Amino acid sequence: MAGDLAPADVVSQSEQTQEPFVEEKDLPPARYIIKGSTAGCGVVESFLPFASIPVIDLSLIALSSSSKEEEDELEKLKLALTTWGCFQVVGHGIPTPLLDKMREITEQFFDLPEADKQIYSRAMNDIEGYGTDPVLSDKQVLDWSERLFLKLLPQSSRNLNLWPETPNEFRGSLNEYSEKVKSIIDIVLGAMSRVLNLEEHYFLTKHGNQALMNARFNHYPTCTRPDLVLGAKAHTDGSGISVLLQDKEVEGLQISNNSDWFRVPIIPHALLINIGDQMQIMSNGMCKSPMHRVTANARRKRTSLVIFYLPDPEIEIEPARELVNGEKPRLYRKLKNYAAINFECFQNGKVALETVRL
Ligand SMILES: O=C(O)CCC(=O)C(=O)O
Ligand SMILES: [Fe+2]
């Protein structure tokens, strides 16, 4: 990836950035550099404050029961949904050794020689497989990362030829992990329905029984100039919800709240649940799909694993009728296949959520 690019890129970039203090040999290739102000990029030792993202004990949110402890967790959940648009979950039932195994196989895969990873390469116009972010224009600034994107659900969508055979525990571990994450998603969507005073299965049903689940393994290599690039540019997730397993030691994820950026703290055995655009739509804006980004790091590489859960693209989604009233008019139109809308907007430099707003 990045490191393999021709030195010619580096030279041309030094002309574009006009940063006399930068030594050419240290510059990342041109197409990775965020143009203009470097204020948007940070480093891990950043001065930014930590986000006070709620930590929710999922074991206390048992479906259809009620206790004081559960009420407290649901209260925290409501706050999380309407403020940060994300929360960390503990008590989620995934054993720590499996979380560590997922981190291990992620690292092992990205540590393979490039040729071995290329076996799983993403085809030109496809999202699935190994590669960098899809390059849609010459002007696009690339993320300082490499990824492996795999379809998990429905089962029939799995392309096993793209599932790495090395390390040899990869396939089995991913299968086991995805089943456990699906159970967490079921509980979280049930709890989200309840805190918004909707019928318990509301959001789950709205995703449909052919809902999509995808995995994205991210690797952010070290970068000599982390102040000039981003591991992942600022974005919101186009999913319904996303479940993120962060690197256990290396920080990098930042989240925006009221136009300020905050660092997301690492809790090694927790998962970060992120609300995606489609849940913002279905909740009529009650749940926030937060803008987030990933910084690069000069000293340490970072990995993460995100599971995206999305409504069946054939199903129409729209704001829940119960959440539309005189005080909260309907914010979004009815639509289906938001992923396609999102992709088209990405190609045209538009913000998908804005284009579906009424
Ligand atoms: O690496 C991370 O912490 C977040 C990655 C992310 O936001 C994404 O893959 O959508
Ligand atoms: Fe994301």
CSV table of C-alpha atoms and ligand atoms in Angstrom, one decimal:
chain,number,residue,atom,x,y,z
A,1,MET,CA,0.0,0.0,0.0
A,2,ALA,CA,1.2,3.5,0.8
A,3,GLY,CA,4.8,2.6,1.2
A,4,ASP,CA,5.0,1.1,-2.2
A,5,LEU,CA,4.2,4.2,-4.1
A,6,ALA,CA,6.7,5.8,-6.4
A,7,PRO,CA,8.9,8.6,-5.2
A,8,ALA,CA,7.5,10.8,-8.0
A,9,ASP,CA,4.4,11.2,-5.9
A,10,VAL,CA,6.4,12.5,-3.1
A,11,VAL,CA,8.1,15.1,-5.2
A,12,SER,CA,4.9,16.4,-6.8
A,13,GLN,CA,3.3,16.7,-3.4
A,14,SER,CA,6.1,18.9,-2.0
A,15,GLU,CA,5.1,21.4,-4.7
A,16,GLN,CA,1.4,21.2,-3.8
A,17,THR,CA,1.6,21.5,0.0
A,18,GLN,CA,4.0,24.4,0.1
A,19,GLU,CA,5.3,23.5,3.5
A,20,PRO,CA,8.9,24.6,3.4
A,21,PHE,CA,9.8,23.0,6.7
A,22,VAL,CA,8.9,19.5,5.5
A,23,GLU,CA,11.7,17.4,4.4
A,24,GLU,CA,10.8,15.7,1.1
A,25,LYS,CA,12.0,12.3,2.1
A,26,ASP,CA,9.6,12.2,5.1
A,27,LEU,CA,6.5,13.2,3.1
A,28,PRO,CA,3.8,10.7,2.6
A,29,PRO,CA,2.7,10.3,-1.0
A,30,ALA,CA,0.6,13.1,-2.4
A,31,ARG,CA,-2.6,11.3,-2.7
A,32,TYR,CA,-2.7,10.6,1.1
A,33,ILE,CA,-2.1,14.2,2.2
A,34,ILE,CA,-5.1,16.2,3.5
A,35,LYS,CA,-4.8,19.5,1.7
A,36,GLY,CA,-4.8,22.9,3.3
A,37,SER,CA,-4.8,23.1,7.1
A,38,THR,CA,-3.3,20.3,9.1
A,39,ALA,CA,-5.7,21.2,11.9
A,40,GLY,CA,-7.9,18.3,10.9
A,41,CYS,CA,-5.3,15.7,11.5
A,42,GLY,CA,-4.1,14.7,14.9
A,43,VAL,CA,-1.5,12.5,16.5
A,44,VAL,CA,-2.1,10.0,19.2
A,45,GLU,CA,-0.5,12.1,21.9
A,46,SER,CA,-3.1,14.7,20.9
A,47,PHE,CA,-4.1,17.4,23.3
A,48,LEU,CA,-7.8,16.6,22.5
A,49,PRO,CA,-9.9,15.6,25.5
A,50,PHE,CA,-11.4,12.2,25.9
A,51,ALA,CA,-15.1,11.7,24.9
A,52,SER,CA,-17.2,10.8,28.0
A,53,ILE,CA,-19.0,8.1,26.1
A,54,PRO,CA,-21.3,6.1,28.3
A,55,VAL,CA,-20.3,2.5,29.2
A,56,ILE,CA,-23.3,0.2,29.3
A,57,ASP,CA,-23.4,-3.2,30.9
A,58,LEU,CA,-25.4,-5.3,28.4
A,59,SER,CA,-25.9,-8.1,30.9
A,60,LEU,CA,-28.2,-5.8,32.8
A,61,ILE,CA,-30.4,-5.3,29.8
A,62,ALA,CA,-32.2,-8.6,29.5
A,63,LEU,CA,-35.0,-8.4,27.1
A,64,SER,CA,-38.5,-8.2,28.7
A,65,SER,CA,-37.4,-8.0,32.3
A,66,SER,CA,-37.4,-4.9,34.5
A,67,SER,CA,-35.2,-3.9,37.4
A,68,LYS,CA,-33.8,-0.7,38.8
A,69,GLU,CA,-30.3,-1.6,37.4
A,70,GLU,CA,-31.8,-2.2,34.0
A,71,GLU,CA,-33.6,1.1,34.1
A,72,ASP,CA,-30.3,2.9,34.9
A,73,GLU,CA,-28.6,1.2,32.0
A,74,LEU,CA,-31.5,2.2,29.6
A,75,GLU,CA,-31.3,5.7,30.9
A,76,LYS,CA,-27.6,5.8,30.0
A,77,LEU,CA,-28.4,4.3,26.6
A,78,LYS,CA,-30.9,7.0,25.9
A,79,LEU,CA,-28.3,9.7,26.8
A,80,ALA,CA,-25.7,8.0,24.6
A,81,LEU,CA,-28.0,7.8,21.6
A,82,THR,CA,-29.0,11.4,21.7
A,83,THR,CA,-25.7,12.9,22.6
A,84,TRP,CA,-22.6,11.0,21.3
A,85,GLY,CA,-24.4,8.6,19.0
A,86,CYS,CA,-22.2,5.8,20.4
A,87,PHE,CA,-21.5,3.9,23.6
A,88,GLN,CA,-19.2,1.2,24.8
A,89,VAL,CA,-20.7,-2.1,25.9
A,90,VAL,CA,-19.3,-4.5,28.6
A,91,GLY,CA,-21.1,-7.6,29.9
A,92,HIS,CA,-21.7,-8.4,26.2
A,93,GLY,CA,-21.0,-12.1,26.6
A,94,ILE,CA,-18.0,-12.4,24.1
A,95,PRO,CA,-15.2,-14.1,26.0
A,96,THR,CA,-12.0,-12.0,26.2
A,97,PRO,CA,-9.9,-14.8,24.5
A,98,LEU,CA,-12.2,-14.5,21.5
A,99,LEU,CA,-11.8,-10.7,21.4
A,100,ASP,CA,-8.0,-11.2,21.6
A,101,LYS,CA,-8.1,-13.9,18.9
A,102,MET,CA,-9.9,-11.5,16.5
A,103,ARG,CA,-7.2,-8.9,17.1
A,104,GLU,CA,-4.6,-11.5,16.6
A,105,ILE,CA,-5.9,-12.9,13.3
A,106,THR,CA,-6.4,-9.3,12.1
A,107,GLU,CA,-2.7,-8.5,12.7
A,108,GLN,CA,-1.6,-11.8,11.4
A,109,PHE,CA,-3.5,-11.3,8.1
A,110,PHE,CA,-2.1,-7.8,7.6
A,111,ASP,CA,1.4,-8.9,8.4
A,112,LEU,CA,1.3,-11.4,5.5
A,113,PRO,CA,3.5,-10.6,2.5
A,114,GLU,CA,1.7,-8.3,0.1
A,115,ALA,CA,1.4,-11.1,-2.5
A,116,ASP,CA,-0.4,-13.3,0.0
A,117,LYS,CA,-2.9,-10.6,0.8
A,118,GLN,CA,-3.4,-9.9,-2.9
A,119,ILE,CA,-5.0,-13.3,-3.3
A,120,TYR,CA,-8.0,-11.8,-1.6
A,121,SER,CA,-7.9,-8.5,-3.6
A,122,ARG,CA,-11.0,-6.5,-4.1
A,123,ALA,CA,-12.2,-6.4,-7.7
A,124,MET,CA,-12.2,-3.0,-9.4
A,125,ASN,CA,-15.9,-2.2,-8.9
A,126,ASP,CA,-16.5,-4.2,-5.8
A,127,ILE,CA,-16.4,-3.4,-2.2
A,128,GLU,CA,-15.6,-6.9,-1.0
A,129,GLY,CA,-12.0,-8.1,-0.5
A,130,TYR,CA,-8.6,-6.7,0.4
A,131,GLY,CA,-7.3,-3.3,-0.6
A,132,THR,CA,-7.3,0.4,0.1
A,133,ASP,CA,-10.4,2.6,-0.2
A,134,PRO,CA,-12.0,2.6,-3.6
A,135,VAL,CA,-10.3,5.2,-5.7
A,136,LEU,CA,-13.0,7.1,-7.5
A,137,SER,CA,-11.2,10.2,-8.7
A,138,ASP,CA,-7.7,11.7,-9.0
A,139,LYS,CA,-8.6,14.3,-6.5
A,140,GLN,CA,-9.7,11.9,-3.8
A,141,VAL,CA,-7.5,12.0,-0.7
A,142,LEU,CA,-6.8,8.4,0.3
A,143,ASP,CA,-7.0,7.0,3.8
A,144,TRP,CA,-3.7,5.9,5.4
A,145,SER,CA,-5.0,2.3,5.8
A,146,GLU,CA,-5.5,-1.0,4.2
A,147,ARG,CA,-8.6,-3.1,4.7
A,148,LEU,CA,-10.3,-6.4,4.3
A,149,PHE,CA,-14.1,-6.2,3.7
A,150,LEU,CA,-16.1,-9.4,3.9
A,151,LYS,CA,-19.9,-10.1,3.7
A,152,LEU,CA,-21.2,-12.1,6.6
A,153,LEU,CA,-25.0,-12.1,6.3
A,154,PRO,CA,-27.2,-13.3,4.8
A,155,GLN,CA,-25.2,-16.5,4.8
A,156,SER,CA,-25.8,-16.9,1.1
A,157,SER,CA,-23.9,-13.7,0.4
A,158,ARG,CA,-20.6,-15.0,1.8
A,159,ASN,CA,-17.8,-15.2,-0.7
A,160,LEU,CA,-15.6,-17.7,1.0
A,161,ASN,CA,-12.9,-17.4,-1.7
A,162,LEU,CA,-12.2,-14.0,-0.2
A,163,TRP,CA,-12.0,-15.3,3.4
A,164,PRO,CA,-8.3,-15.7,4.2
A,165,GLU,CA,-7.1,-19.2,4.8
A,166,THR,CA,-4.0,-17.9,6.5
A,167,PRO,CA,-3.9,-17.6,9.5
A,168,ASN,CA,-5.7,-20.9,9.6
A,169,GLU,CA,-8.0,-19.8,12.5
A,170,PHE,CA,-9.3,-16.9,10.5
A,171,ARG,CA,-12.5,-18.3,9.0
A,172,GLY,CA,-13.6,-20.2,12.1
A,173,SER,CA,-12.9,-17.3,14.4
A,174,LEU,CA,-14.7,-14.8,12.2
A,175,ASN,CA,-17.7,-17.2,12.0
A,176,GLU,CA,-17.9,-17.6,15.7
A,177,TYR,CA,-17.3,-13.9,16.4
A,178,SER,CA,-20.0,-12.8,13.9
A,179,GLU,CA,-22.6,-15.0,15.5
A,180,LYS,CA,-21.9,-13.5,18.9
A,181,VAL,CA,-21.9,-10.0,17.5
A,182,LYS,CA,-25.3,-10.7,15.9
A,183,SER,CA,-26.7,-11.6,19.3
A,184,ILE,CA,-25.4,-8.3,20.7
A,185,ILE,CA,-27.0,-6.4,17.9
A,186,ASP,CA,-30.3,-8.1,18.6
A,187,ILE,CA,-30.1,-7.0,22.2
A,188,VAL,CA,-29.0,-3.5,21.4
A,189,LEU,CA,-31.7,-3.0,18.8
A,190,GLY,CA,-34.3,-4.3,21.3
A,191,ALA,CA,-33.0,-1.9,23.9
A,192,MET,CA,-33.0,1.0,21.5
A,193,SER,CA,-36.6,0.4,20.5
A,194,ARG,CA,-37.6,0.3,24.1
A,195,VAL,CA,-35.8,3.6,25.1
A,196,LEU,CA,-37.6,5.3,22.2
A,197,ASN,CA,-40.9,3.9,23.4
A,198,LEU,CA,-41.3,1.7,20.4
A,199,GLU,CA,-42.4,-1.9,20.4
A,200,GLU,CA,-39.4,-4.1,21.5
A,201,HIS,CA,-38.8,-5.7,18.1
A,202,TYR,CA,-39.4,-2.5,16.1
A,203,PHE,CA,-35.8,-1.9,14.8
A,204,LEU,CA,-35.0,-5.5,14.4
A,205,THR,CA,-38.1,-6.1,12.3
A,206,LYS,CA,-37.3,-3.0,10.2
A,207,HIS,CA,-33.9,-4.4,9.3
A,208,GLY,CA,-35.7,-7.5,8.0
A,209,ASN,CA,-34.7,-11.1,8.1
A,210,GLN,CA,-32.4,-10.6,5.1
A,211,ALA,CA,-30.5,-7.8,6.9
A,212,LEU,CA,-26.9,-7.4,5.8
A,213,MET,CA,-23.9,-7.9,8.1
A,214,ASN,CA,-20.4,-7.1,6.8
A,215,ALA,CA,-17.0,-7.1,8.4
A,216,ARG,CA,-14.3,-4.5,7.8
A,217,PHE,CA,-10.8,-5.3,9.1
A,218,ASN,CA,-8.7,-2.1,9.2
A,219,HIS,CA,-5.0,-1.7,9.4
A,220,TYR,CA,-3.4,1.7,9.9
A,221,PRO,CA,0.4,1.4,9.2
A,222,THR,CA,2.8,3.9,10.9
A,223,CYS,CA,3.3,7.2,9.1
A,224,THR,CA,6.3,9.5,9.3
A,225,ARG,CA,4.0,12.5,9.2
A,226,PRO,CA,0.8,11.6,11.0
A,227,ASP,CA,-0.1,15.3,11.1
A,228,LEU,CA,-0.6,15.3,7.3
A,229,VAL,CA,-2.8,12.2,6.8
A,230,LEU,CA,-5.8,10.4,8.3
A,231,GLY,CA,-6.2,6.7,8.9
A,232,ALA,CA,-9.8,7.2,8.0
A,233,LYS,CA,-11.2,10.6,6.9
A,234,ALA,CA,-14.1,12.1,8.9
A,235,HIS,CA,-17.3,10.1,8.0
A,236,THR,CA,-20.5,8.8,9.4
A,237,ASP,CA,-21.2,5.1,9.0
A,238,GLY,CA,-23.9,4.3,6.4
A,239,SER,CA,-25.0,1.3,8.4
A,240,GLY,CA,-27.9,0.8,10.8
A,241,ILE,CA,-25.5,0.2,13.6
A,242,SER,CA,-21.8,-0.7,13.8
A,243,VAL,CA,-19.9,-2.8,16.3
A,244,LEU,CA,-16.2,-1.9,16.7
A,245,LEU,CA,-13.4,-3.9,18.3
A,246,GLN,CA,-10.7,-1.4,18.8
A,247,ASP,CA,-7.0,-2.0,19.0
A,248,LYS,CA,-6.2,-2.9,22.6
A,249,GLU,CA,-3.2,-0.6,23.0
A,250,VAL,CA,-3.1,1.9,20.2
A,251,GLU,CA,-5.5,4.8,20.3
A,252,GLY,CA,-6.6,6.6,17.1
A,253,LEU,CA,-10.4,6.9,16.9
A,254,GLN,CA,-11.8,10.3,17.4
A,255,ILE,CA,-15.5,11.4,17.5
A,256,SER,CA,-17.1,14.7,16.8
A,257,ASN,CA,-19.6,16.3,19.1
A,258,ASN,CA,-21.0,19.8,18.5
A,259,SER,CA,-18.1,20.5,16.0
A,260,ASP,CA,-15.4,19.5,18.5
A,261,TRP,CA,-13.2,16.4,18.3
A,262,PHE,CA,-12.7,14.0,21.1
A,263,ARG,CA,-10.5,10.9,21.6
A,264,VAL,CA,-12.4,7.6,22.1
A,265,PRO,CA,-10.9,5.9,25.1
A,266,ILE,CA,-9.7,2.3,24.8
A,267,ILE,CA,-11.5,-0.2,27.1
A,268,PRO,CA,-9.8,-3.5,26.1
A,269,HIS,CA,-12.7,-5.9,26.7
A,270,ALA,CA,-15.4,-3.5,25.6
A,271,LEU,CA,-17.0,-3.1,22.2
A,272,LEU,CA,-17.9,0.3,20.8
A,273,ILE,CA,-21.4,0.5,19.3
A,274,ASN,CA,-21.8,3.3,16.8
A,275,ILE,CA,-25.1,4.5,15.4
A,276,GLY,CA,-25.2,4.6,11.6
A,277,ASP,CA,-27.1,6.9,9.3
A,278,GLN,CA,-30.0,4.4,8.7
A,279,MET,CA,-30.8,4.3,12.4
A,280,GLN,CA,-30.7,8.1,12.5
A,281,ILE,CA,-33.3,8.1,9.7
A,282,MET,CA,-35.5,5.4,11.3
A,283,SER,CA,-35.4,7.2,14.7
A,284,ASN,CA,-36.4,10.5,13.0
A,285,GLY,CA,-33.1,12.0,14.1
A,286,MET,CA,-33.5,11.0,17.8
A,287,CYS,CA,-30.4,8.8,17.5
A,288,LYS,CA,-27.4,10.5,16.2
A,289,SER,CA,-25.0,9.0,13.6
A,290,PRO,CA,-21.8,10.5,14.8
A,291,MET,CA,-19.0,11.9,12.6
A,292,HIS,CA,-15.7,10.1,13.4
A,293,ARG,CA,-12.2,9.7,12.0
A,294,VAL,CA,-9.0,7.8,12.7
A,295,THR,CA,-5.6,9.4,13.1
A,296,ALA,CA,-2.3,7.9,12.0
A,297,ASN,CA,0.5,7.2,14.3
A,298,ALA,CA,4.3,7.7,13.8
A,299,ARG,CA,5.4,4.9,16.1
A,300,ARG,CA,2.8,2.2,16.2
A,301,LYS,CA,0.5,0.5,13.7
A,302,ARG,CA,-3.1,0.1,14.7
A,303,THR,CA,-5.8,-2.4,13.8
A,304,SER,CA,-9.6,-2.5,14.3
A,305,LEU,CA,-12.5,-4.7,13.3
A,306,VAL,CA,-15.9,-3.2,12.5
A,307,ILE,CA,-19.1,-5.2,12.0
A,308,PHE,CA,-21.7,-3.2,10.1
A,309,TYR,CA,-25.4,-4.2,10.4
A,310,LEU,CA,-27.7,-2.8,7.7
A,311,PRO,CA,-31.4,-3.2,6.8
A,312,ASP,CA,-32.2,-5.5,3.8
A,313,PRO,CA,-31.6,-3.2,0.8
A,314,GLU,CA,-35.0,-4.4,-0.6
A,315,ILE,CA,-36.9,-3.0,2.4
A,316,GLU,CA,-38.1,0.6,2.5
A,317,ILE,CA,-37.0,2.5,5.6
A,318,GLU,CA,-38.4,5.7,7.0
A,319,PRO,CA,-38.8,7.5,10.3
A,320,ALA,CA,-40.9,5.6,12.8
A,321,ARG,CA,-44.4,7.0,12.7
A,322,GLU,CA,-44.5,7.1,16.5
A,323,LEU,CA,-41.5,9.4,16.5
A,324,VAL,CA,-43.0,12.0,14.2
A,325,ASN,CA,-45.3,14.6,15.8
A,326,GLY,CA,-46.0,18.3,15.9
A,327,GLU,CA,-42.8,19.0,17.9
A,328,LYS,CA,-40.7,16.6,15.8
A,329,PRO,CA,-41.7,16.8,12.2
A,330,ARG,CA,-40.7,14.1,9.8
A,331,LEU,CA,-37.0,14.7,8.9
A,332,TYR,CA,-36.4,12.0,6.2
A,333,ARG,CA,-38.1,10.6,3.1
A,334,LYS,CA,-38.9,7.0,2.6
A,335,LEU,CA,-36.0,5.2,0.9
A,336,LYS,CA,-34.4,1.8,0.2
A,337,ASN,CA,-30.9,0.7,-0.4
A,338,TYR,CA,-29.2,3.5,1.5
A,339,ALA,CA,-25.8,2.0,0.8
A,340,ALA,CA,-26.3,2.7,-2.9
A,341,ILE,CA,-27.3,6.3,-2.2
A,342,ASN,CA,-24.4,6.6,0.2
A,343,PHE,CA,-21.9,5.3,-2.5
A,344,GLU,CA,-23.3,7.7,-5.1
A,345,CYS,CA,-23.0,10.6,-2.8
A,346,PHE,CA,-19.5,9.6,-1.9
A,347,GLN,CA,-18.6,9.7,-5.6
A,348,ASN,CA,-20.1,13.1,-6.0
A,349,GLY,CA,-18.8,14.6,-2.8
A,350,LYS,CA,-22.2,14.9,-1.2
A,351,VAL,CA,-23.4,14.0,2.3
A,352,ALA,CA,-25.9,11.2,1.9
A,353,LEU,CA,-28.0,12.0,5.0
A,354,GLU,CA,-28.5,15.5,3.7
A,355,THR,CA,-29.7,14.3,0.3
A,356,VAL,CA,-32.5,12.2,1.9
A,357,ARG,CA,-33.7,14.9,4.3
A,358,LEU,CA,-37.1,16.5,3.7
B,1,LIG,O1,-10.6,2.0,13.2
B,1,LIG,C1,-11.5,2.5,13.9
B,1,LIG,O2,-11.4,2.7,15.1
B,1,LIG,C2,-12.8,3.0,13.2
B,1,LIG,C3,-13.0,2.5,11.8
B,1,LIG,C4,-14.2,3.1,11.1
B,1,LIG,O3,-14.7,4.1,11.5
B,1,LIG,C5,-14.8,2.4,10.0
B,1,LIG,O4,-14.2,1.4,9.5
B,1,LIG,O5,-15.9,2.8,9.6
B,2,FE,FE,-16.7,4.4,10.7
